[in-house]
Amino acid sequence: MPPKRTTKSNPVSSKAEPRASSKTPAPRAKRPAAPRHDPTTDEALLALDPGYAPAPDIPLSVAERELTSLSRLARAEQARLSRVGITADKVDLLARFARRLGALEKAWQTARGAVQLTSAQRRLRDEAEALDAKLVAGGRWGCRNDPAAQAELSRIAEGSGLADTIQDLRDLVDFWSDHESALGVTDITRKDLERAKALADALEDAAANEASDASAAHALELRNRAFWAADELAKEIREGGRYAFRDQPKLAAKFVSRYRTSLRRRSREKAKSIEPVTAPALTAEA
């Protein structure tokens, strides 16, 4: 047999020597920017303090219209507003809140309409809403020269939902009891007022169903929270506008809520009308 050949192998070090590289290190990839916080989302609204959950204090249609108008005014005067801290981002956010509020109001009305009421309850609800509108409209006309009465009607007309309609009917019965002399110039009859009482009582169970419906309650809470969050931002922009244009009173006056200004004026007039008249103090003559 041929002899076996053996070869010597030189041991190779396990440590690899670093190789010089002429290539420049690749730049580190930038992390994608975190999405900006959007206060108008459901998550952001539900994270707000419970103080944002109460019902709005002005009609939603009025609120949406005023927010949209304010955002347009602020956008037109952005250059000067920016100097006092009212940025373009805040103005854009106000416009988004106006659109979001309108969408949430529609969602609430849709959810409310889907609440499982009997056909009889739905007919009563429709009748109650129509009678509510009739009693308010009659008061607007019959008491048109009474600022205190107009302020009371505005307070009654606030809010929405079946529970509010029931409360409206009861308040309107009391209203017409106090302003009975004005009934003669309206088409409101005493049977209407009796029917208002009956409808309010008959709809109590239906109102309880609406309040306990999860979808309707969720939609209503989102709408209410969006209203107060938008209102808070609108207040800041209004105050900033009045400050920025304090040397231009006519322009500064545009940065107000016409609805609330009207209510405050009527409240002051009401306070004056019920203020007791006191006789002047008699002074002793020397």
PDB file of C-alpha atoms in Angstrom:
ATOM      1  CA  MET A   1       0.000   0.000   0.000  1.00  0.00           C
ATOM      2  CA  PRO A   2       1.305   3.469  -0.752  1.00  0.00           C
ATOM      3  CA  PRO A   3       2.289   5.358   2.327  1.00  0.00           C
ATOM      4  CA  LYS A   4      -0.238   7.892   3.587  1.00  0.00           C
ATOM      5  CA  ARG A   5       0.637  11.513   2.975  1.00  0.00           C
ATOM      6  CA  THR A   6       0.250  13.860   5.808  1.00  0.00           C
ATOM      7  CA  THR A   7       0.034  17.625   5.487  1.00  0.00           C
ATOM      8  CA  LYS A   8       0.724  20.125   8.175  1.00  0.00           C
ATOM      9  CA  SER A   9      -1.921  22.739   8.680  1.00  0.00           C
ATOM     10  CA  ASN A  10      -1.008  26.063  10.193  1.00  0.00           C
ATOM     11  CA  PRO A  11      -3.487  27.075  12.898  1.00  0.00           C
ATOM     12  CA  VAL A  12      -5.530  30.129  11.983  1.00  0.00           C
ATOM     13  CA  SER A  13      -6.316  32.644  14.699  1.00  0.00           C
ATOM     14  CA  SER A  14     -10.002  32.725  15.592  1.00  0.00           C
ATOM     15  CA  LYS A  15      -9.870  36.502  15.886  1.00  0.00           C
ATOM     16  CA  ALA A  16     -10.469  38.141  12.556  1.00  0.00           C
ATOM     17  CA  GLU A  17      -8.370  41.190  11.955  1.00  0.00           C
ATOM     18  CA  PRO A  18     -10.393  44.282  11.194  1.00  0.00           C
ATOM     19  CA  ARG A  19     -10.363  45.306   7.622  1.00  0.00           C
ATOM     20  CA  ALA A  20      -9.966  48.879   6.680  1.00  0.00           C
ATOM     21  CA  SER A  21     -12.888  50.140   4.691  1.00  0.00           C
ATOM     22  CA  SER A  22     -12.941  53.104   2.455  1.00  0.00           C
ATOM     23  CA  LYS A  23     -16.772  53.281   2.498  1.00  0.00           C
ATOM     24  CA  THR A  24     -18.493  55.943   4.648  1.00  0.00           C
ATOM     25  CA  PRO A  25     -21.011  54.597   7.163  1.00  0.00           C
ATOM     26  CA  ALA A  26     -24.602  54.674   5.967  1.00  0.00           C
ATOM     27  CA  PRO A  27     -26.692  57.379   7.640  1.00  0.00           C
ATOM     28  CA  ARG A  28     -29.140  56.173  10.239  1.00  0.00           C
ATOM     29  CA  ALA A  29     -32.696  56.059   9.025  1.00  0.00           C
ATOM     30  CA  LYS A  30     -34.878  58.692  10.668  1.00  0.00           C
ATOM     31  CA  ARG A  31     -37.709  57.445  12.784  1.00  0.00           C
ATOM     32  CA  PRO A  32     -41.118  58.358  11.396  1.00  0.00           C
ATOM     33  CA  ALA A  33     -42.611  61.330  13.209  1.00  0.00           C
ATOM     34  CA  ALA A  34     -45.272  60.467  15.749  1.00  0.00           C
ATOM     35  CA  PRO A  35     -48.775  61.325  14.536  1.00  0.00           C
ATOM     36  CA  ARG A  36     -49.956  64.691  15.810  1.00  0.00           C
ATOM     37  CA  HIS A  37     -52.520  64.674  18.582  1.00  0.00           C
ATOM     38  CA  ASP A  38     -55.976  65.428  17.221  1.00  0.00           C
ATOM     39  CA  PRO A  39     -58.334  66.770  19.933  1.00  0.00           C
ATOM     40  CA  THR A  40     -61.375  66.117  17.743  1.00  0.00           C
ATOM     41  CA  THR A  41     -61.100  62.304  17.719  1.00  0.00           C
ATOM     42  CA  ASP A  42     -63.372  60.053  19.761  1.00  0.00           C
ATOM     43  CA  GLU A  43     -60.429  58.934  21.905  1.00  0.00           C
ATOM     44  CA  ALA A  44     -59.370  62.494  22.705  1.00  0.00           C
ATOM     45  CA  LEU A  45     -62.915  63.588  23.510  1.00  0.00           C
ATOM     46  CA  LEU A  46     -63.586  60.624  25.809  1.00  0.00           C
ATOM     47  CA  ALA A  47     -60.308  61.307  27.639  1.00  0.00           C
ATOM     48  CA  LEU A  48     -61.522  64.764  28.659  1.00  0.00           C
ATOM     49  CA  ASP A  49     -62.613  65.569  32.187  1.00  0.00           C
ATOM     50  CA  PRO A  50     -66.243  64.631  33.049  1.00  0.00           C
ATOM     51  CA  GLY A  51     -66.947  68.347  33.216  1.00  0.00           C
ATOM     52  CA  TYR A  52     -67.162  68.297  29.409  1.00  0.00           C
ATOM     53  CA  ALA A  53     -70.119  65.885  29.399  1.00  0.00           C
ATOM     54  CA  PRO A  54     -73.118  68.122  30.301  1.00  0.00           C
ATOM     55  CA  ALA A  55     -75.598  69.215  27.653  1.00  0.00           C
ATOM     56  CA  PRO A  56     -74.712  72.289  25.550  1.00  0.00           C
ATOM     57  CA  ASP A  57     -76.124  75.605  26.696  1.00  0.00           C
ATOM     58  CA  ILE A  58     -77.000  76.810  23.188  1.00  0.00           C
ATOM     59  CA  PRO A  59     -78.704  75.049  20.263  1.00  0.00           C
ATOM     60  CA  LEU A  60     -76.282  72.881  18.279  1.00  0.00           C
ATOM     61  CA  SER A  61     -77.217  74.447  14.955  1.00  0.00           C
ATOM     62  CA  VAL A  62     -76.370  77.875  16.373  1.00  0.00           C
ATOM     63  CA  ALA A  63     -73.104  76.609  17.850  1.00  0.00           C
ATOM     64  CA  GLU A  64     -71.962  75.035  14.589  1.00  0.00           C
ATOM     65  CA  ARG A  65     -72.822  78.186  12.652  1.00  0.00           C
ATOM     66  CA  GLU A  66     -71.015  80.472  15.111  1.00  0.00           C
ATOM     67  CA  LEU A  67     -67.893  78.278  15.217  1.00  0.00           C
ATOM     68  CA  THR A  68     -67.682  78.233  11.432  1.00  0.00           C
ATOM     69  CA  SER A  69     -68.158  81.995  11.233  1.00  0.00           C
ATOM     70  CA  LEU A  70     -65.518  82.607  13.911  1.00  0.00           C
ATOM     71  CA  SER A  71     -62.969  80.383  12.174  1.00  0.00           C
ATOM     72  CA  ARG A  72     -63.467  82.289   8.908  1.00  0.00           C
ATOM     73  CA  LEU A  73     -63.087  85.638  10.662  1.00  0.00           C
ATOM     74  CA  ALA A  74     -59.953  84.486  12.489  1.00  0.00           C
ATOM     75  CA  ARG A  75     -58.446  83.094   9.288  1.00  0.00           C
ATOM     76  CA  ALA A  76     -59.009  86.421   7.548  1.00  0.00           C
ATOM     77  CA  GLU A  77     -57.275  88.274  10.411  1.00  0.00           C
ATOM     78  CA  GLN A  78     -54.599  85.626  11.023  1.00  0.00           C
ATOM     79  CA  ALA A  79     -51.596  87.930  10.628  1.00  0.00           C
ATOM     80  CA  ARG A  80     -52.523  90.087  13.591  1.00  0.00           C
ATOM     81  CA  LEU A  81     -53.918  87.259  15.680  1.00  0.00           C
ATOM     82  CA  SER A  82     -50.632  85.352  15.371  1.00  0.00           C
ATOM     83  CA  ARG A  83     -48.882  88.205  17.170  1.00  0.00           C
ATOM     84  CA  VAL A  84     -50.981  87.599  20.285  1.00  0.00           C
ATOM     85  CA  GLY A  85     -50.606  83.815  20.287  1.00  0.00           C
ATOM     86  CA  ILE A  86     -53.638  82.765  18.258  1.00  0.00           C
ATOM     87  CA  THR A  87     -51.824  80.554  15.770  1.00  0.00           C
ATOM     88  CA  ALA A  88     -53.029  79.264  12.431  1.00  0.00           C
ATOM     89  CA  ASP A  89     -53.104  75.761  13.954  1.00  0.00           C
ATOM     90  CA  LYS A  90     -55.634  76.901  16.554  1.00  0.00           C
ATOM     91  CA  VAL A  91     -57.824  78.506  13.915  1.00  0.00           C
ATOM     92  CA  ASP A  92     -57.680  75.368  11.755  1.00  0.00           C
ATOM     93  CA  LEU A  93     -58.548  73.258  14.801  1.00  0.00           C
ATOM     94  CA  LEU A  94     -61.610  75.423  15.445  1.00  0.00           C
ATOM     95  CA  ALA A  95     -62.815  74.818  11.878  1.00  0.00           C
ATOM     96  CA  ARG A  96     -62.302  71.054  12.366  1.00  0.00           C
ATOM     97  CA  PHE A  97     -64.266  71.193  15.605  1.00  0.00           C
ATOM     98  CA  ALA A  98     -67.142  72.915  13.797  1.00  0.00           C
ATOM     99  CA  ARG A  99     -67.278  70.147  11.179  1.00  0.00           C
ATOM    100  CA  ARG A 100     -66.870  67.425  13.817  1.00  0.00           C
ATOM    101  CA  LEU A 101     -69.638  68.879  15.949  1.00  0.00           C
ATOM    102  CA  GLY A 102     -72.021  68.841  13.003  1.00  0.00           C
ATOM    103  CA  ALA A 103     -71.157  65.222  12.261  1.00  0.00           C
ATOM    104  CA  LEU A 104     -71.594  64.178  15.888  1.00  0.00           C
ATOM    105  CA  GLU A 105     -74.970  65.903  16.101  1.00  0.00           C
ATOM    106  CA  LYS A 106     -76.124  63.909  13.060  1.00  0.00           C
ATOM    107  CA  ALA A 107     -74.753  60.714  14.606  1.00  0.00           C
ATOM    108  CA  TRP A 108     -76.638  61.427  17.822  1.00  0.00           C
ATOM    109  CA  GLN A 109     -79.870  62.082  15.973  1.00  0.00           C
ATOM    110  CA  THR A 110     -79.407  58.849  14.004  1.00  0.00           C
ATOM    111  CA  ALA A 111     -78.670  56.834  17.164  1.00  0.00           C
ATOM    112  CA  ARG A 112     -81.590  58.449  18.907  1.00  0.00           C
ATOM    113  CA  GLY A 113     -83.882  57.529  16.020  1.00  0.00           C
ATOM    114  CA  ALA A 114     -82.754  53.913  16.242  1.00  0.00           C
ATOM    115  CA  VAL A 115     -83.764  53.552  19.883  1.00  0.00           C
ATOM    116  CA  GLN A 116     -86.347  50.811  20.169  1.00  0.00           C
ATOM    117  CA  LEU A 117     -89.583  52.663  20.803  1.00  0.00           C
ATOM    118  CA  THR A 118     -93.008  51.342  20.038  1.00  0.00           C
ATOM    119  CA  SER A 119     -94.845  52.845  17.108  1.00  0.00           C
ATOM    120  CA  ALA A 120     -97.224  54.476  19.587  1.00  0.00           C
ATOM    121  CA  GLN A 121     -94.328  56.040  21.474  1.00  0.00           C
ATOM    122  CA  ARG A 122     -92.842  57.360  18.245  1.00  0.00           C
ATOM    123  CA  ARG A 123     -96.140  58.996  17.321  1.00  0.00           C
ATOM    124  CA  LEU A 124     -96.349  60.596  20.749  1.00  0.00           C
ATOM    125  CA  ARG A 125     -92.740  61.788  20.493  1.00  0.00           C
ATOM    126  CA  ASP A 126     -93.399  63.405  17.112  1.00  0.00           C
ATOM    127  CA  GLU A 127     -96.545  65.049  18.438  1.00  0.00           C
ATOM    128  CA  ALA A 128     -94.672  66.310  21.514  1.00  0.00           C
ATOM    129  CA  GLU A 129     -91.902  67.869  19.412  1.00  0.00           C
ATOM    130  CA  ALA A 130     -94.436  69.584  17.154  1.00  0.00           C
ATOM    131  CA  LEU A 131     -96.364  70.917  20.149  1.00  0.00           C
ATOM    132  CA  ASP A 132     -93.109  72.070  21.788  1.00  0.00           C
ATOM    133  CA  ALA A 133     -92.300  74.111  18.665  1.00  0.00           C
ATOM    134  CA  LYS A 134     -95.829  75.539  18.522  1.00  0.00           C
ATOM    135  CA  LEU A 135     -95.767  76.716  22.139  1.00  0.00           C
ATOM    136  CA  VAL A 136     -92.350  78.345  21.705  1.00  0.00           C
ATOM    137  CA  ALA A 137     -93.292  80.044  18.432  1.00  0.00           C
ATOM    138  CA  GLY A 138     -96.455  81.410  20.017  1.00  0.00           C
ATOM    139  CA  GLY A 139     -94.422  82.816  22.879  1.00  0.00           C
ATOM    140  CA  ARG A 140     -91.960  84.465  20.511  1.00  0.00           C
ATOM    141  CA  TRP A 141     -94.852  86.298  18.882  1.00  0.00           C
ATOM    142  CA  GLY A 142     -97.213  86.892  21.768  1.00  0.00           C
ATOM    143  CA  CYS A 143     -94.481  88.103  24.126  1.00  0.00           C
ATOM    144  CA  ARG A 144     -92.311  89.793  21.517  1.00  0.00           C
ATOM    145  CA  ASN A 145     -92.105  93.026  23.511  1.00  0.00           C
ATOM    146  CA  ASP A 146     -91.209  91.272  26.764  1.00  0.00           C
ATOM    147  CA  PRO A 147     -87.402  90.744  27.010  1.00  0.00           C
ATOM    148  CA  ALA A 148     -87.725  88.638  30.156  1.00  0.00           C
ATOM    149  CA  ALA A 149     -90.200  86.294  28.462  1.00  0.00           C
ATOM    150  CA  GLN A 150     -87.921  85.984  25.428  1.00  0.00           C
ATOM    151  CA  ALA A 151     -84.978  85.090  27.669  1.00  0.00           C
ATOM    152  CA  GLU A 152     -87.085  82.410  29.348  1.00  0.00           C
ATOM    153  CA  LEU A 153     -88.116  80.945  25.990  1.00  0.00           C
ATOM    154  CA  SER A 154     -84.453  80.806  24.907  1.00  0.00           C
ATOM    155  CA  ARG A 155     -83.572  78.922  28.075  1.00  0.00           C
ATOM    156  CA  ILE A 156     -86.421  76.447  27.530  1.00  0.00           C
ATOM    157  CA  ALA A 157     -85.443  75.864  23.883  1.00  0.00           C
ATOM    158  CA  GLU A 158     -81.897  74.760  24.770  1.00  0.00           C
ATOM    159  CA  GLY A 159     -80.973  71.084  24.643  1.00  0.00           C
ATOM    160  CA  SER A 160     -82.234  68.159  22.602  1.00  0.00           C
ATOM    161  CA  GLY A 161     -83.492  64.650  23.139  1.00  0.00           C
ATOM    162  CA  LEU A 162     -86.727  63.236  24.420  1.00  0.00           C
ATOM    163  CA  ALA A 163     -85.992  64.047  28.060  1.00  0.00           C
ATOM    164  CA  ASP A 164     -85.448  67.682  27.075  1.00  0.00           C
ATOM    165  CA  THR A 165     -88.692  67.713  25.071  1.00  0.00           C
ATOM    166  CA  ILE A 166     -90.603  66.449  28.101  1.00  0.00           C
ATOM    167  CA  GLN A 167     -89.048  69.118  30.303  1.00  0.00           C
ATOM    168  CA  ASP A 168     -89.753  71.750  27.643  1.00  0.00           C
ATOM    169  CA  LEU A 169     -93.458  70.880  27.634  1.00  0.00           C
ATOM    170  CA  ARG A 170     -93.684  71.192  31.401  1.00  0.00           C
ATOM    171  CA  ASP A 171     -91.771  74.468  31.420  1.00  0.00           C
ATOM    172  CA  LEU A 172     -93.930  75.843  28.611  1.00  0.00           C
ATOM    173  CA  VAL A 173     -97.114  75.005  30.491  1.00  0.00           C
ATOM    174  CA  ASP A 174     -95.730  77.062  33.392  1.00  0.00           C
ATOM    175  CA  PHE A 175     -94.632  79.802  30.985  1.00  0.00           C
ATOM    176  CA  TRP A 176     -98.126  80.177  29.531  1.00  0.00           C
ATOM    177  CA  SER A 177     -99.635  80.127  32.986  1.00  0.00           C
ATOM    178  CA  ASP A 178     -97.553  83.238  33.719  1.00  0.00           C
ATOM    179  CA  HIS A 179     -98.302  84.877  30.329  1.00  0.00           C
ATOM    180  CA  GLU A 180    -101.936  83.887  29.933  1.00  0.00           C
ATOM    181  CA  SER A 181    -102.912  87.339  28.672  1.00  0.00           C
ATOM    182  CA  ALA A 182    -100.801  86.808  25.523  1.00  0.00           C
ATOM    183  CA  LEU A 183    -102.657  83.661  24.464  1.00  0.00           C
ATOM    184  CA  GLY A 184    -105.321  85.715  22.698  1.00  0.00           C
ATOM    185  CA  VAL A 185    -102.958  86.825  19.913  1.00  0.00           C
ATOM    186  CA  THR A 186    -101.717  83.285  19.203  1.00  0.00           C
ATOM    187  CA  ASP A 187    -103.313  80.098  17.893  1.00  0.00           C
ATOM    188  CA  ILE A 188    -102.475  78.253  21.124  1.00  0.00           C
ATOM    189  CA  THR A 189    -105.518  76.856  22.914  1.00  0.00           C
ATOM    190  CA  ARG A 190    -106.033  75.637  26.437  1.00  0.00           C
ATOM    191  CA  LYS A 191    -106.424  72.148  24.989  1.00  0.00           C
ATOM    192  CA  ASP A 192    -102.839  72.470  23.688  1.00  0.00           C
ATOM    193  CA  LEU A 193    -101.596  73.170  27.207  1.00  0.00           C
ATOM    194  CA  GLU A 194    -103.583  70.266  28.624  1.00  0.00           C
ATOM    195  CA  ARG A 195    -102.202  68.033  25.879  1.00  0.00           C
ATOM    196  CA  ALA A 196     -98.653  69.154  26.715  1.00  0.00           C
ATOM    197  CA  LYS A 197     -99.080  67.915  30.281  1.00  0.00           C
ATOM    198  CA  ALA A 198    -100.520  64.594  29.096  1.00  0.00           C
ATOM    199  CA  LEU A 199     -97.721  64.033  26.572  1.00  0.00           C
ATOM    200  CA  ALA A 200     -95.020  64.774  29.123  1.00  0.00           C
ATOM    201  CA  ASP A 201     -96.423  62.113  31.438  1.00  0.00           C
ATOM    202  CA  ALA A 202     -97.035  59.572  28.653  1.00  0.00           C
ATOM    203  CA  LEU A 203     -93.457  59.797  27.322  1.00  0.00           C
ATOM    204  CA  GLU A 204     -91.590  59.178  30.591  1.00  0.00           C
ATOM    205  CA  ASP A 205     -91.004  55.487  29.806  1.00  0.00           C
ATOM    206  CA  ALA A 206     -89.828  56.260  26.278  1.00  0.00           C
ATOM    207  CA  ALA A 207     -87.354  58.816  27.647  1.00  0.00           C
ATOM    208  CA  ALA A 208     -85.983  56.197  30.023  1.00  0.00           C
ATOM    209  CA  ASN A 209     -85.436  53.827  27.070  1.00  0.00           C
ATOM    210  CA  GLU A 210     -83.584  56.519  25.139  1.00  0.00           C
ATOM    211  CA  ALA A 211     -81.348  57.376  28.098  1.00  0.00           C
ATOM    212  CA  SER A 212     -80.458  53.720  28.722  1.00  0.00           C
ATOM    213  CA  ASP A 213     -79.616  52.888  25.091  1.00  0.00           C
ATOM    214  CA  ALA A 214     -75.821  52.419  24.914  1.00  0.00           C
ATOM    215  CA  SER A 215     -75.362  53.650  21.341  1.00  0.00           C
ATOM    216  CA  ALA A 216     -77.481  56.743  21.845  1.00  0.00           C
ATOM    217  CA  ALA A 217     -75.807  57.535  25.158  1.00  0.00           C
ATOM    218  CA  HIS A 218     -72.344  57.173  23.587  1.00  0.00           C
ATOM    219  CA  ALA A 219     -73.259  59.417  20.656  1.00  0.00           C
ATOM    220  CA  LEU A 220     -74.744  62.024  22.964  1.00  0.00           C
ATOM    221  CA  GLU A 221     -71.678  62.074  25.218  1.00  0.00           C
ATOM    222  CA  LEU A 222     -69.323  62.527  22.254  1.00  0.00           C
ATOM    223  CA  ARG A 223     -71.452  65.376  20.916  1.00  0.00           C
ATOM    224  CA  ASN A 224     -71.549  67.131  24.285  1.00  0.00           C
ATOM    225  CA  ARG A 225     -67.805  66.780  24.851  1.00  0.00           C
ATOM    226  CA  ALA A 226     -67.040  68.092  21.370  1.00  0.00           C
ATOM    227  CA  PHE A 227     -69.277  71.096  22.021  1.00  0.00           C
ATOM    228  CA  TRP A 228     -67.521  72.140  25.233  1.00  0.00           C
ATOM    229  CA  ALA A 229     -64.021  71.476  23.862  1.00  0.00           C
ATOM    230  CA  ALA A 230     -64.846  73.619  20.831  1.00  0.00           C
ATOM    231  CA  ASP A 231     -66.451  76.252  23.041  1.00  0.00           C
ATOM    232  CA  GLU A 232     -63.301  76.448  25.161  1.00  0.00           C
ATOM    233  CA  LEU A 233     -61.131  77.023  22.094  1.00  0.00           C
ATOM    234  CA  ALA A 234     -63.609  79.531  20.657  1.00  0.00           C
ATOM    235  CA  LYS A 235     -63.517  81.490  23.911  1.00  0.00           C
ATOM    236  CA  GLU A 236     -59.723  81.795  23.682  1.00  0.00           C
ATOM    237  CA  ILE A 237     -59.876  82.955  20.057  1.00  0.00           C
ATOM    238  CA  ARG A 238     -62.649  85.444  20.822  1.00  0.00           C
ATOM    239  CA  GLU A 239     -60.737  86.927  23.744  1.00  0.00           C
ATOM    240  CA  GLY A 240     -57.565  87.074  21.645  1.00  0.00           C
ATOM    241  CA  GLY A 241     -59.436  88.812  18.846  1.00  0.00           C
ATOM    242  CA  ARG A 242     -60.921  91.435  21.149  1.00  0.00           C
ATOM    243  CA  TYR A 243     -57.466  92.103  22.598  1.00  0.00           C
ATOM    244  CA  ALA A 244     -55.685  92.200  19.248  1.00  0.00           C
ATOM    245  CA  PHE A 245     -58.229  94.626  17.793  1.00  0.00           C
ATOM    246  CA  ARG A 246     -58.946  96.670  20.908  1.00  0.00           C
ATOM    247  CA  ASP A 247     -57.997  99.770  18.887  1.00  0.00           C
ATOM    248  CA  GLN A 248     -60.673  98.858  16.294  1.00  0.00           C
ATOM    249  CA  PRO A 249     -63.927  98.496  18.292  1.00  0.00           C
ATOM    250  CA  LYS A 250     -66.084  97.541  15.319  1.00  0.00           C
ATOM    251  CA  LEU A 251     -63.775  94.682  14.365  1.00  0.00           C
ATOM    252  CA  ALA A 252     -63.271  93.616  17.985  1.00  0.00           C
ATOM    253  CA  ALA A 253     -67.058  93.430  18.377  1.00  0.00           C
ATOM    254  CA  LYS A 254     -67.155  90.674  15.752  1.00  0.00           C
ATOM    255  CA  PHE A 255     -65.245  88.355  18.113  1.00  0.00           C
ATOM    256  CA  VAL A 256     -68.291  87.608  20.277  1.00  0.00           C
ATOM    257  CA  SER A 257     -71.043  85.010  20.400  1.00  0.00           C
ATOM    258  CA  ARG A 258     -74.128  86.827  19.185  1.00  0.00           C
ATOM    259  CA  TYR A 259     -76.381  84.235  20.761  1.00  0.00           C
ATOM    260  CA  ARG A 260     -74.836  84.504  24.227  1.00  0.00           C
ATOM    261  CA  THR A 261     -74.597  88.285  23.980  1.00  0.00           C
ATOM    262  CA  SER A 262     -78.318  88.392  23.248  1.00  0.00           C
ATOM    263  CA  LEU A 263     -79.078  86.123  26.206  1.00  0.00           C
ATOM    264  CA  ARG A 264     -76.973  88.238  28.557  1.00  0.00           C
ATOM    265  CA  ARG A 265     -78.698  91.404  27.398  1.00  0.00           C
ATOM    266  CA  ARG A 266     -82.120  89.869  27.940  1.00  0.00           C
ATOM    267  CA  SER A 267     -81.083  88.597  31.381  1.00  0.00           C
ATOM    268  CA  ARG A 268     -79.985  92.087  32.384  1.00  0.00           C
ATOM    269  CA  GLU A 269     -83.259  93.519  31.153  1.00  0.00           C
ATOM    270  CA  LYS A 270     -85.144  90.835  33.069  1.00  0.00           C
ATOM    271  CA  ALA A 271     -83.211  91.660  36.247  1.00  0.00           C
ATOM    272  CA  LYS A 272     -84.050  95.341  35.864  1.00  0.00           C
ATOM    273  CA  SER A 273     -87.727  94.582  35.285  1.00  0.00           C
ATOM    274  CA  ILE A 274     -88.031  92.632  38.539  1.00  0.00           C
ATOM    275  CA  GLU A 275     -85.797  94.884  40.606  1.00  0.00           C
ATOM    276  CA  PRO A 276     -87.875  96.193  43.535  1.00  0.00           C
ATOM    277  CA  VAL A 277     -88.524  99.886  43.589  1.00  0.00           C
ATOM    278  CA  THR A 278     -87.478 101.389  46.899  1.00  0.00           C
ATOM    279  CA  ALA A 279     -88.511 104.750  48.172  1.00  0.00           C
ATOM    280  CA  PRO A 280     -85.707 107.277  48.573  1.00  0.00           C
ATOM    281  CA  ALA A 281     -84.419 107.605  52.086  1.00  0.00           C
ATOM    282  CA  LEU A 282     -85.766 110.589  53.960  1.00  0.00           C
ATOM    283  CA  THR A 283     -83.156 112.869  55.454  1.00  0.00           C
ATOM    284  CA  ALA A 284     -83.847 114.915  58.524  1.00  0.00           C
ATOM    285  CA  GLU A 285     -83.744 118.620  57.956  1.00  0.00           C
ATOM    286  CA  ALA A 286     -81.633 120.763  60.285  1.00  0.00           C
TER     287      ALA A 286
END
